[in-house]
CSV table of C-alpha atoms and ligand atoms in Angstrom, one decimal:
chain,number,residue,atom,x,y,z
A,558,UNK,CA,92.7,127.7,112.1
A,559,UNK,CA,91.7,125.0,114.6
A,560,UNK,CA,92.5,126.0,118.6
A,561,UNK,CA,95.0,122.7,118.7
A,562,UNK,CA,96.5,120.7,116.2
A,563,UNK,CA,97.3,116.5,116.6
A,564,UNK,CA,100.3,116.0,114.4
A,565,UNK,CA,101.0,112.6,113.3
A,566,UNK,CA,102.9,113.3,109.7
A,567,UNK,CA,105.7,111.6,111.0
A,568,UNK,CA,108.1,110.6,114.3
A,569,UNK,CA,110.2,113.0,113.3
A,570,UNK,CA,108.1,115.4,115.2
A,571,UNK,CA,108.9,114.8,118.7
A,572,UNK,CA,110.1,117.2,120.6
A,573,UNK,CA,112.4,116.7,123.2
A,574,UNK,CA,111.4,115.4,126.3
A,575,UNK,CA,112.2,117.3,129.8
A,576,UNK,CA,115.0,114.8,130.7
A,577,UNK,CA,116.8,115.2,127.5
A,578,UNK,CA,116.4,119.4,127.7
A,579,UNK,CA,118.2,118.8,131.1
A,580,UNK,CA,120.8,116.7,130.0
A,581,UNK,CA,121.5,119.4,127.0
A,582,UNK,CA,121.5,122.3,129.3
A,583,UNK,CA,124.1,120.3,131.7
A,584,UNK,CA,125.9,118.3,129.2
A,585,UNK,CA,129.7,118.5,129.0
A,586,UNK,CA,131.1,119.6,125.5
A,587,UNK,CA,134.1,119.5,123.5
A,588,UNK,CA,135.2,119.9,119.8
A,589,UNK,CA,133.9,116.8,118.1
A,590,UNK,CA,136.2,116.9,114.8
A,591,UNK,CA,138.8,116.3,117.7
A,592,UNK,CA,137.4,114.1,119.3
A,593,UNK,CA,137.1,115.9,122.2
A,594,UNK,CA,133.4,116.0,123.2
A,595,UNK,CA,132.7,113.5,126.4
A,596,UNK,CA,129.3,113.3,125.4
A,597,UNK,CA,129.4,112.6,121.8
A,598,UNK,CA,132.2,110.1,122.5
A,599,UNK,CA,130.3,108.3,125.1
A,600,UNK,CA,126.7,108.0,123.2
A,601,UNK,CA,129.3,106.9,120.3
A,602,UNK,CA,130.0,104.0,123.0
A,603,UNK,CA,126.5,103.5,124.0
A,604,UNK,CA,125.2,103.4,120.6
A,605,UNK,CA,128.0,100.5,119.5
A,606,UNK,CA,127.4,98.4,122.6
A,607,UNK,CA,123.1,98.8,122.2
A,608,UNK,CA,123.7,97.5,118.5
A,609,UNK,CA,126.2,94.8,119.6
A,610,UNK,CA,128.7,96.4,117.2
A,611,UNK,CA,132.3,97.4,117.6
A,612,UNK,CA,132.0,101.4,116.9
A,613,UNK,CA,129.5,103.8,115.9
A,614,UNK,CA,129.7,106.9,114.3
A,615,UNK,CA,127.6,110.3,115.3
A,616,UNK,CA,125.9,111.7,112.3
A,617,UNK,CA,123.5,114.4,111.8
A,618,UNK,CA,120.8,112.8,110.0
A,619,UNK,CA,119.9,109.8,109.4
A,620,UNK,CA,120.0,110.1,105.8
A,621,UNK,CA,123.7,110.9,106.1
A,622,UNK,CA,124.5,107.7,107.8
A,623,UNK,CA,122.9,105.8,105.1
A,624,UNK,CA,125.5,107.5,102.7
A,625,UNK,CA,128.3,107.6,104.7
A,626,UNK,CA,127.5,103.8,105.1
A,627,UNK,CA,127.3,103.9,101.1
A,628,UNK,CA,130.2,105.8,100.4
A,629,UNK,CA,132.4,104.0,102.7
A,630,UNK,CA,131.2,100.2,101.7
A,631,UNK,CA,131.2,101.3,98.3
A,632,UNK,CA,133.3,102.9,95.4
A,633,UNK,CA,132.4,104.5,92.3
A,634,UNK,CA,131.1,102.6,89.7
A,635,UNK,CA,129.9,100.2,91.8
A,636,UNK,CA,126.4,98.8,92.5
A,637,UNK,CA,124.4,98.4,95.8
A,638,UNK,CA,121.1,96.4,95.7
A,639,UNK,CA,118.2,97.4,97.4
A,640,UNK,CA,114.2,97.7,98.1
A,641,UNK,CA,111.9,99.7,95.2
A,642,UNK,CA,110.4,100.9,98.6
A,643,UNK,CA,113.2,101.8,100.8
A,644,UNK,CA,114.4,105.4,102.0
A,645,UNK,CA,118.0,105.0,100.6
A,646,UNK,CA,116.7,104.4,96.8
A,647,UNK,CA,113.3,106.6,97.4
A,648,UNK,CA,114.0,109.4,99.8
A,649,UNK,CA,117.3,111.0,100.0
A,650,UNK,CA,117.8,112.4,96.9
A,651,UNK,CA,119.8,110.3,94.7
A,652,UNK,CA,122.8,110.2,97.1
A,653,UNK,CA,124.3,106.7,96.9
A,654,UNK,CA,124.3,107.7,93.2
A,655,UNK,CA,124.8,112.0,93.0
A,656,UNK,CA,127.6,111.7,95.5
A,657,UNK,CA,129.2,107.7,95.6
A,658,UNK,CA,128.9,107.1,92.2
A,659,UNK,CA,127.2,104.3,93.7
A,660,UNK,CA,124.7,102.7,91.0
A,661,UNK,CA,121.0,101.2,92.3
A,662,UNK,CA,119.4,98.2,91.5
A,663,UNK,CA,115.9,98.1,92.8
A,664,UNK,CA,114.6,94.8,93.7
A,665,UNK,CA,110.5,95.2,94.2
A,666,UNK,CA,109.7,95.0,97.9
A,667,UNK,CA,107.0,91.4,99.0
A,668,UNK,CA,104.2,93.0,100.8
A,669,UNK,CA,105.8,92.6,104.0
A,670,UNK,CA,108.7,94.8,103.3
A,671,UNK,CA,111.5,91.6,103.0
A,672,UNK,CA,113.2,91.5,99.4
A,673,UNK,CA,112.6,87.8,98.0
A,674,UNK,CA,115.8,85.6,98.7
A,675,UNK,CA,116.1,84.5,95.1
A,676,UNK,CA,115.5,88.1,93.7
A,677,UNK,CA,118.3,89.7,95.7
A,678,UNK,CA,120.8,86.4,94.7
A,679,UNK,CA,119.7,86.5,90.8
A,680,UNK,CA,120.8,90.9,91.3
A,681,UNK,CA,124.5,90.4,92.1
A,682,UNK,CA,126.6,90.8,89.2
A,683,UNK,CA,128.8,88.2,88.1
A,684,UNK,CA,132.4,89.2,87.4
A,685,UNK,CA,132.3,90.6,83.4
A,686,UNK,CA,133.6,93.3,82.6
A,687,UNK,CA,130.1,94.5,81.0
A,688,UNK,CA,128.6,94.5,84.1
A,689,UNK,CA,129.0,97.1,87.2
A,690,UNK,CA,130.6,95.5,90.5
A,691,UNK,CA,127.9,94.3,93.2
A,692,UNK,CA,129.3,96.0,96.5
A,693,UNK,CA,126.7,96.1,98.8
A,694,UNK,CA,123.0,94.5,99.7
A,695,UNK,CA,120.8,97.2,101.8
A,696,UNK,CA,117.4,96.2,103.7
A,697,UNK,CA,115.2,98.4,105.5
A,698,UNK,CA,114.0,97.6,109.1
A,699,UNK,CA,111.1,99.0,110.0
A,700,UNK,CA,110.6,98.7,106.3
A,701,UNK,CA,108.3,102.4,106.2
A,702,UNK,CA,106.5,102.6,103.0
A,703,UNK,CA,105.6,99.2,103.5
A,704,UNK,CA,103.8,99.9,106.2
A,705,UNK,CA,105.9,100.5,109.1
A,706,UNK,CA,106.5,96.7,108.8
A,707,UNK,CA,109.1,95.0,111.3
A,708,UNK,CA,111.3,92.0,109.7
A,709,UNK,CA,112.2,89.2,111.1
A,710,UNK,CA,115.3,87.8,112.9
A,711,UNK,CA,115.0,84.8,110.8
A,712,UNK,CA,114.5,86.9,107.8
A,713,UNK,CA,117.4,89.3,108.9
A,714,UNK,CA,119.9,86.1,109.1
A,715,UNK,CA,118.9,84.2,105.7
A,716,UNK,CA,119.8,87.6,103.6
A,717,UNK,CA,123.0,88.5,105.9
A,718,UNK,CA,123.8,84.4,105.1
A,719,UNK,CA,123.1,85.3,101.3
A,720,UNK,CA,124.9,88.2,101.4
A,721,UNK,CA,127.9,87.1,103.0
A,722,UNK,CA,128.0,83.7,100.8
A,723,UNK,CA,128.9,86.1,98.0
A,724,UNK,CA,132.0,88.4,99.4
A,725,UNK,CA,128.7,91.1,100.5
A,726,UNK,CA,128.5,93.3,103.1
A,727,UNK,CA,124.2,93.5,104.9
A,728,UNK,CA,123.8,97.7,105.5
A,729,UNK,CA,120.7,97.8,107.7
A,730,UNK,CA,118.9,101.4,107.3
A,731,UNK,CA,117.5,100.5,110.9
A,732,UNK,CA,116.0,104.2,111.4
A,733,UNK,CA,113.2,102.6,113.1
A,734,UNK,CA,114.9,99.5,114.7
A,735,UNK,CA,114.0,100.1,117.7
A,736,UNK,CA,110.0,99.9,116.8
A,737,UNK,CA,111.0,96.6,115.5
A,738,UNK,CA,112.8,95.1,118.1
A,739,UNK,CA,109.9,96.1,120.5
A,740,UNK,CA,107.6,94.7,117.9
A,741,UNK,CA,109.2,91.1,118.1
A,742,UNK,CA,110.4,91.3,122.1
A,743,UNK,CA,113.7,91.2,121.1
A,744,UNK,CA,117.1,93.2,121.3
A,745,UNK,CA,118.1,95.6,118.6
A,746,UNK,CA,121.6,94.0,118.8
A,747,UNK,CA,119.9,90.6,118.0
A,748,UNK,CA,117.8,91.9,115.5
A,749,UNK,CA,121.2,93.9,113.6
A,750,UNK,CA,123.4,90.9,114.6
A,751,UNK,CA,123.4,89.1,110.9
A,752,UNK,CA,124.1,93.0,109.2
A,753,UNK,CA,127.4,94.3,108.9
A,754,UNK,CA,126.5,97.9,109.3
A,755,UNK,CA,124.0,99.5,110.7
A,756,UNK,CA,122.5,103.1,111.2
A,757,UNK,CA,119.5,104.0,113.9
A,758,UNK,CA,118.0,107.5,114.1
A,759,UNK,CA,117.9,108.9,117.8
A,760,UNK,CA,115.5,111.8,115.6
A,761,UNK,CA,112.6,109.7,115.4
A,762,UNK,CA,110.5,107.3,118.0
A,763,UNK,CA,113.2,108.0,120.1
A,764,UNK,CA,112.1,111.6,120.3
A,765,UNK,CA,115.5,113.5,120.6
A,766,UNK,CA,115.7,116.1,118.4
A,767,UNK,CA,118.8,115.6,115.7
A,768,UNK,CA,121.0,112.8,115.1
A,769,UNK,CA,121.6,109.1,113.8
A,770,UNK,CA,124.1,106.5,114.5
A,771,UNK,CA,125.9,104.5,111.7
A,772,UNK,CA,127.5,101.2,113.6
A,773,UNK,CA,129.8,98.7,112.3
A,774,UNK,CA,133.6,97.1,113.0
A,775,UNK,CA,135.3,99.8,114.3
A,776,UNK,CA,138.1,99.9,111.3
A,777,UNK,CA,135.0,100.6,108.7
A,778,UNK,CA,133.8,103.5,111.5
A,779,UNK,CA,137.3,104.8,111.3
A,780,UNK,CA,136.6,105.2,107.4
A,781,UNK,CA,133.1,106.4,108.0
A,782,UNK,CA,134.4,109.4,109.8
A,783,UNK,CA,136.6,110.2,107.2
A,784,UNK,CA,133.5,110.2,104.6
A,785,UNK,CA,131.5,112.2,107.7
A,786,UNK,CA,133.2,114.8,107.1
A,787,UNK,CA,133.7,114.6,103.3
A,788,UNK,CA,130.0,115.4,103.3
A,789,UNK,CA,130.1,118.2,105.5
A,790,UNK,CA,128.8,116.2,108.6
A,791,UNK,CA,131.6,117.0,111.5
A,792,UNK,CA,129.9,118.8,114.0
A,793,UNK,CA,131.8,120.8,116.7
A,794,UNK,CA,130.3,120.9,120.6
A,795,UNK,CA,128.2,118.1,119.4
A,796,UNK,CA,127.6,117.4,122.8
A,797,UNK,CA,124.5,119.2,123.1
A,798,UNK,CA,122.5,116.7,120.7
A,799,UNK,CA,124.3,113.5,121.8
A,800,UNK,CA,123.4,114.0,125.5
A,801,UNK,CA,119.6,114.0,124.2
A,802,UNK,CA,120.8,110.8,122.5
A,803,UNK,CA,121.6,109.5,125.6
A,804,UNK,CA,118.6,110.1,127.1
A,805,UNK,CA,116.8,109.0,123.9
A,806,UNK,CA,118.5,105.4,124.0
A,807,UNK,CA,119.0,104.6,128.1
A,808,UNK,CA,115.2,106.1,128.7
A,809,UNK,CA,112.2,105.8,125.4
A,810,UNK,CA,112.9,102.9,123.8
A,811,UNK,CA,110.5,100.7,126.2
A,812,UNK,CA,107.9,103.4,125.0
A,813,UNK,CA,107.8,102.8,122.0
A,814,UNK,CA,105.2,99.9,122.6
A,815,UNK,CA,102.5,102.9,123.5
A,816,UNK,CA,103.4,104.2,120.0
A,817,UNK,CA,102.3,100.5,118.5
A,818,UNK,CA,99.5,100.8,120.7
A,819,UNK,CA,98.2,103.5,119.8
A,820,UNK,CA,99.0,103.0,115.8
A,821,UNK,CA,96.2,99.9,116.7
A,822,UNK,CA,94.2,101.7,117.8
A,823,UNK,CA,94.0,104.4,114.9
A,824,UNK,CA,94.2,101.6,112.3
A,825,UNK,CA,90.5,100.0,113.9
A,826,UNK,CA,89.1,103.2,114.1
A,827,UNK,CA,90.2,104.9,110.3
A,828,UNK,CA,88.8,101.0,109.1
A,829,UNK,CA,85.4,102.3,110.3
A,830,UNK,CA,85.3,105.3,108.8
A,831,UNK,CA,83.4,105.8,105.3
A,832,UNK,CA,85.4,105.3,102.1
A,833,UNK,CA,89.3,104.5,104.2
A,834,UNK,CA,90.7,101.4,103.4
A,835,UNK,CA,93.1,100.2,105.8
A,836,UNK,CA,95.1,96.6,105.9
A,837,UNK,CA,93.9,96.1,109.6
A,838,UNK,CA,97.0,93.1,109.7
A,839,UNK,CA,99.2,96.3,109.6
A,840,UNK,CA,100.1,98.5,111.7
A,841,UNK,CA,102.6,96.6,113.6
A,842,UNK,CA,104.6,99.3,114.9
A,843,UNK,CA,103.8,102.9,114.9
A,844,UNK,CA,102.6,103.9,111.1
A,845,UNK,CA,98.8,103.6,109.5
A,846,UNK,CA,98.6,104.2,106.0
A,847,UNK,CA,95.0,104.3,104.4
A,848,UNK,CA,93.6,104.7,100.7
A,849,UNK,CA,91.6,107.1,100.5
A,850,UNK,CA,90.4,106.7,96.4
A,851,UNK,CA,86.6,105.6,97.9
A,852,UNK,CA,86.4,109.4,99.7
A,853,UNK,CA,86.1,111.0,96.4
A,854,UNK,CA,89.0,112.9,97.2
A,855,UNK,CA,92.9,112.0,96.2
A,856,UNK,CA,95.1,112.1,99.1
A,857,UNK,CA,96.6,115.8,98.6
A,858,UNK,CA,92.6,117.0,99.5
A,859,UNK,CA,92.1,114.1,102.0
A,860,UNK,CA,95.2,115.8,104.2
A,861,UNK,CA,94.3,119.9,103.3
A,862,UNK,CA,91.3,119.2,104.6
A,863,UNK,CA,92.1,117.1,107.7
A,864,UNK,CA,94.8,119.9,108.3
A,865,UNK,CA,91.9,122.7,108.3
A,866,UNK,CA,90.2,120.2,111.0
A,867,UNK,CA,93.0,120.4,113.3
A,868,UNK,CA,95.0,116.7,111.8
A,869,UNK,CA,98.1,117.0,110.2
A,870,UNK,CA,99.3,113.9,108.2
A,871,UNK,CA,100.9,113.2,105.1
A,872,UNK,CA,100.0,111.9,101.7
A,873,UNK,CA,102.7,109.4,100.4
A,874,UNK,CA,101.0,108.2,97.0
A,875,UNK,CA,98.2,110.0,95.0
A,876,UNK,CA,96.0,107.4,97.0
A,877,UNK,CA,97.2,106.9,100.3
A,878,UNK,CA,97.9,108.7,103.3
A,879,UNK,CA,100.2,107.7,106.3
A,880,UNK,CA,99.8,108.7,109.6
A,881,UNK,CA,102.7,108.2,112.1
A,882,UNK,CA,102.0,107.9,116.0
A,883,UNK,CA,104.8,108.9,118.2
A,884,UNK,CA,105.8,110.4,121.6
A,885,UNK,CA,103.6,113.2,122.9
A,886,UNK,CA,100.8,111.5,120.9
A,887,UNK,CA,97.8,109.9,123.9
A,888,UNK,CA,95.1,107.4,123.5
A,889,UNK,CA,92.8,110.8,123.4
A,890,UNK,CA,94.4,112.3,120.8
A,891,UNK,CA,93.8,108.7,118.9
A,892,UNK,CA,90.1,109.5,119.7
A,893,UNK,CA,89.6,112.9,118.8
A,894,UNK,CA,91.5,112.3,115.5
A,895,UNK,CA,89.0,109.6,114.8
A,896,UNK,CA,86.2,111.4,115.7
A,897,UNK,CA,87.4,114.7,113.5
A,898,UNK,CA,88.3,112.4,110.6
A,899,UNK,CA,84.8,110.9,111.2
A,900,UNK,CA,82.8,114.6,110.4
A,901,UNK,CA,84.9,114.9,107.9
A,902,UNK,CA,84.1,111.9,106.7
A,903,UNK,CA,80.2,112.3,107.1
A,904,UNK,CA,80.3,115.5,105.2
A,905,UNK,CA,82.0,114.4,102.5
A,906,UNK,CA,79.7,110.7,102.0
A,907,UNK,CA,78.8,110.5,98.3
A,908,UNK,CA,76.1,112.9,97.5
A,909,UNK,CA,77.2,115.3,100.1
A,910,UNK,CA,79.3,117.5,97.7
A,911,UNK,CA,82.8,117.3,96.0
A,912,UNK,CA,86.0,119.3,96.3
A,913,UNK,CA,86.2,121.2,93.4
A,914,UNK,CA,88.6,119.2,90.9
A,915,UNK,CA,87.9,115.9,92.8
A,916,UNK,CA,87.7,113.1,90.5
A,917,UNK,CA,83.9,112.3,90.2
B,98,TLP,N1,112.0,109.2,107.0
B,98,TLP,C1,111.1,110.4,107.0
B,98,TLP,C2,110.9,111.0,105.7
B,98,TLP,O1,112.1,111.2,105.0
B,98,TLP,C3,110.0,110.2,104.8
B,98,TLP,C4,109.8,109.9,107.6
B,98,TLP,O2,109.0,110.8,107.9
B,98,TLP,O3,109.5,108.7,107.6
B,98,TLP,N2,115.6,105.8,106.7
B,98,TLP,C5,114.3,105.7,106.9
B,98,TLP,C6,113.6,104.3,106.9
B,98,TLP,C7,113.5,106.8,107.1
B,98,TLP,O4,112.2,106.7,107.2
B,98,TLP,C8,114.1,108.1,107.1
B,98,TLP,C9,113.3,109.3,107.3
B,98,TLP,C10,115.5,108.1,106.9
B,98,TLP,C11,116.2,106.9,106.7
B,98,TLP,C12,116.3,109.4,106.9
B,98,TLP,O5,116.3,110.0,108.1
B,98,TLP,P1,116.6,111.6,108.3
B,98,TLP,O6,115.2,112.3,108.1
B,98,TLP,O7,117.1,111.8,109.6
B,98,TLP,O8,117.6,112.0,107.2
């Protein structure tokens, strides 16, 4: 095993930073399902006022405030539309549909993560009883398997205009909103403004360790909590997290721009390395994905053998890998990735041997 390892499979692997272990060890607690935790009640307050919404909601993960958002917008039978690409219809396990009832229609995701205006207006149902109702539109922002993408505030107000033209609610899955509103310069309250709902992950770029936000008019919130803890997601002396929440909002969101920087960085130095092919117009924000078919190897080698170097990423298609960069993560550690990727690399040039079972 290599002496140290640089880990960029994802932002979720922050650890918490010294100020946020401080704040947990000091922070004032209470029972949450009572609404007695200080802490939890003021990063509730925090988190609504940073996303220019009326309430917000304290959730474990950020894939239950995406169905808590769901479940509470939605009811059974119904229909939400939303990216082929995005986390709610790819990456949580069904849940708008195994535990709503909730129906998806999948509306293929333009390059650059927005869903086409006239796609998402031809997907809403008209009334007929053949037909499920349309309840809810969902976009992504960072949009991640499109590569980390940020979308615009112009973007963000034609769809919540579309939406709301047709009686719809906008749920924004805005776990990396924060890399986007540092991307453009702007707030993330400006950037949520034309979306109903929205829910932010403290758990990622943000580096605290656990916990989302779901934010919206505080009567829906009041309904969200109700559907919180349908799911199993009211946490007691909560307190503990949230004051790393805190921490995570008032203190690393201007940080996140070293994140971008870095992701540069990487991107212009995998580009250069034999058989990666990297969309150099990318990495906007803090993800790199590459294609890795010209190495010889498929992407599941590509990363078992970069982990045996010491680089821990993460394949996402047969083809491609992504590599997230993130708090804790230096310029350096950019270079000595590059340059262990880069033997890698060498060794494997064609001629220089295949993996056993690497296509030919
Ligand atoms: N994304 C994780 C993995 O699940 C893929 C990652 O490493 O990127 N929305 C978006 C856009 C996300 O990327 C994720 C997590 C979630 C929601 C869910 O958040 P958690 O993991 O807190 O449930």
């Amino acid at each position: 095993m290599p002496v140290s390892l640089i880990v960029l499979r994802s932002d979720t692997v922050t650890h918490p930073s010294p100020a946020m272990r401080e704040a947990m060890y000091r922070a004032e607690v209470g029972d949450d399902v009572f609404g007695d935790d200080p802490t939890v009640i003021r990063l509730e307050a925090l988190a609504a006022e940073t996303l220019g919404k009326e309430a917000a909601l304290f959730v474990p993960s950020g894939t239950m405030g995406n169905l808590c958002a769901v479940l509470t917008h939605c009811g059974r039978g119904d229909e939400l539309i939303v990216g082929m690409e995005a986390h709610i219809r790819h990456a949580e396990a069904g849940g708008a549909s195994v535990l709503g009832g909730v129906a998806m229609w999948g509306i293929p995701n333009a390059p650059d993560g927005r869903l086409p205006l006239d796609a998402v207006a031809a997907a809403i149902r008209p009334v007929d009883h053949h037909f499920p109702r349309t309840a809810l539109i969902c976009i992504e922002n960072t949009q991640n398997r499109c590569g980390g993408v940020p979308i615009s505030r112009d973007y963000m107000a034609a769809l919540g205009d579309l939406a709301h033209r047709h009686g719809l609610p906008l749920h924004l899955d805005g776990a990396r909103i924060f890399n986007a509103a540092v991307a453009f310069g702007i707030t993330a309250a400006d950037l949520a403004a034309p979306a109903d709902t929205v829910m932010f992950c403290l758990s990622k770029g943000l580096a605290a360790p656990v916990g989302s936000l779901l934010c919206g008019p505080r009567a829906f919130i009041e309904r969200a909590r109700f559907n919180r803890k349908l799911v199993g997601g009211g946490m007691r002396q909560a307190g503990i997290i949230a004051a790393a929440g805190i921490v995570a909002l008032t203190e690393m969101v201007d940080r996140l721009a070293e994140d971008h920087a870095n992701a540069r960085r990487l991107a212009k130095g995998l580009a250069g390395l034999p058989g990666l092919q990297v969309d150099l117009a990318r990495p906007l924000t803090n993800m790199v994905y590459a294609n890795v078919q010209a190495t010889g190897w498929n992407a599941d080698q590509f990363t078992t053998r970069a982990a045996e170097a010491g680089v821990l990423f993460a394949p996402t298609d047969p083809q491609v890998v992504r590599l997230v960069t993130h708090y804790g993560i230096t310029a350096e550690d950019i270079d000595a990735t590059l340059s262990c990727l880069s033997t890698l690399l060498q060794e494997q040039a064609p001629g220089a041997g295949r993996l056993a079972g690497a296509p030919a």
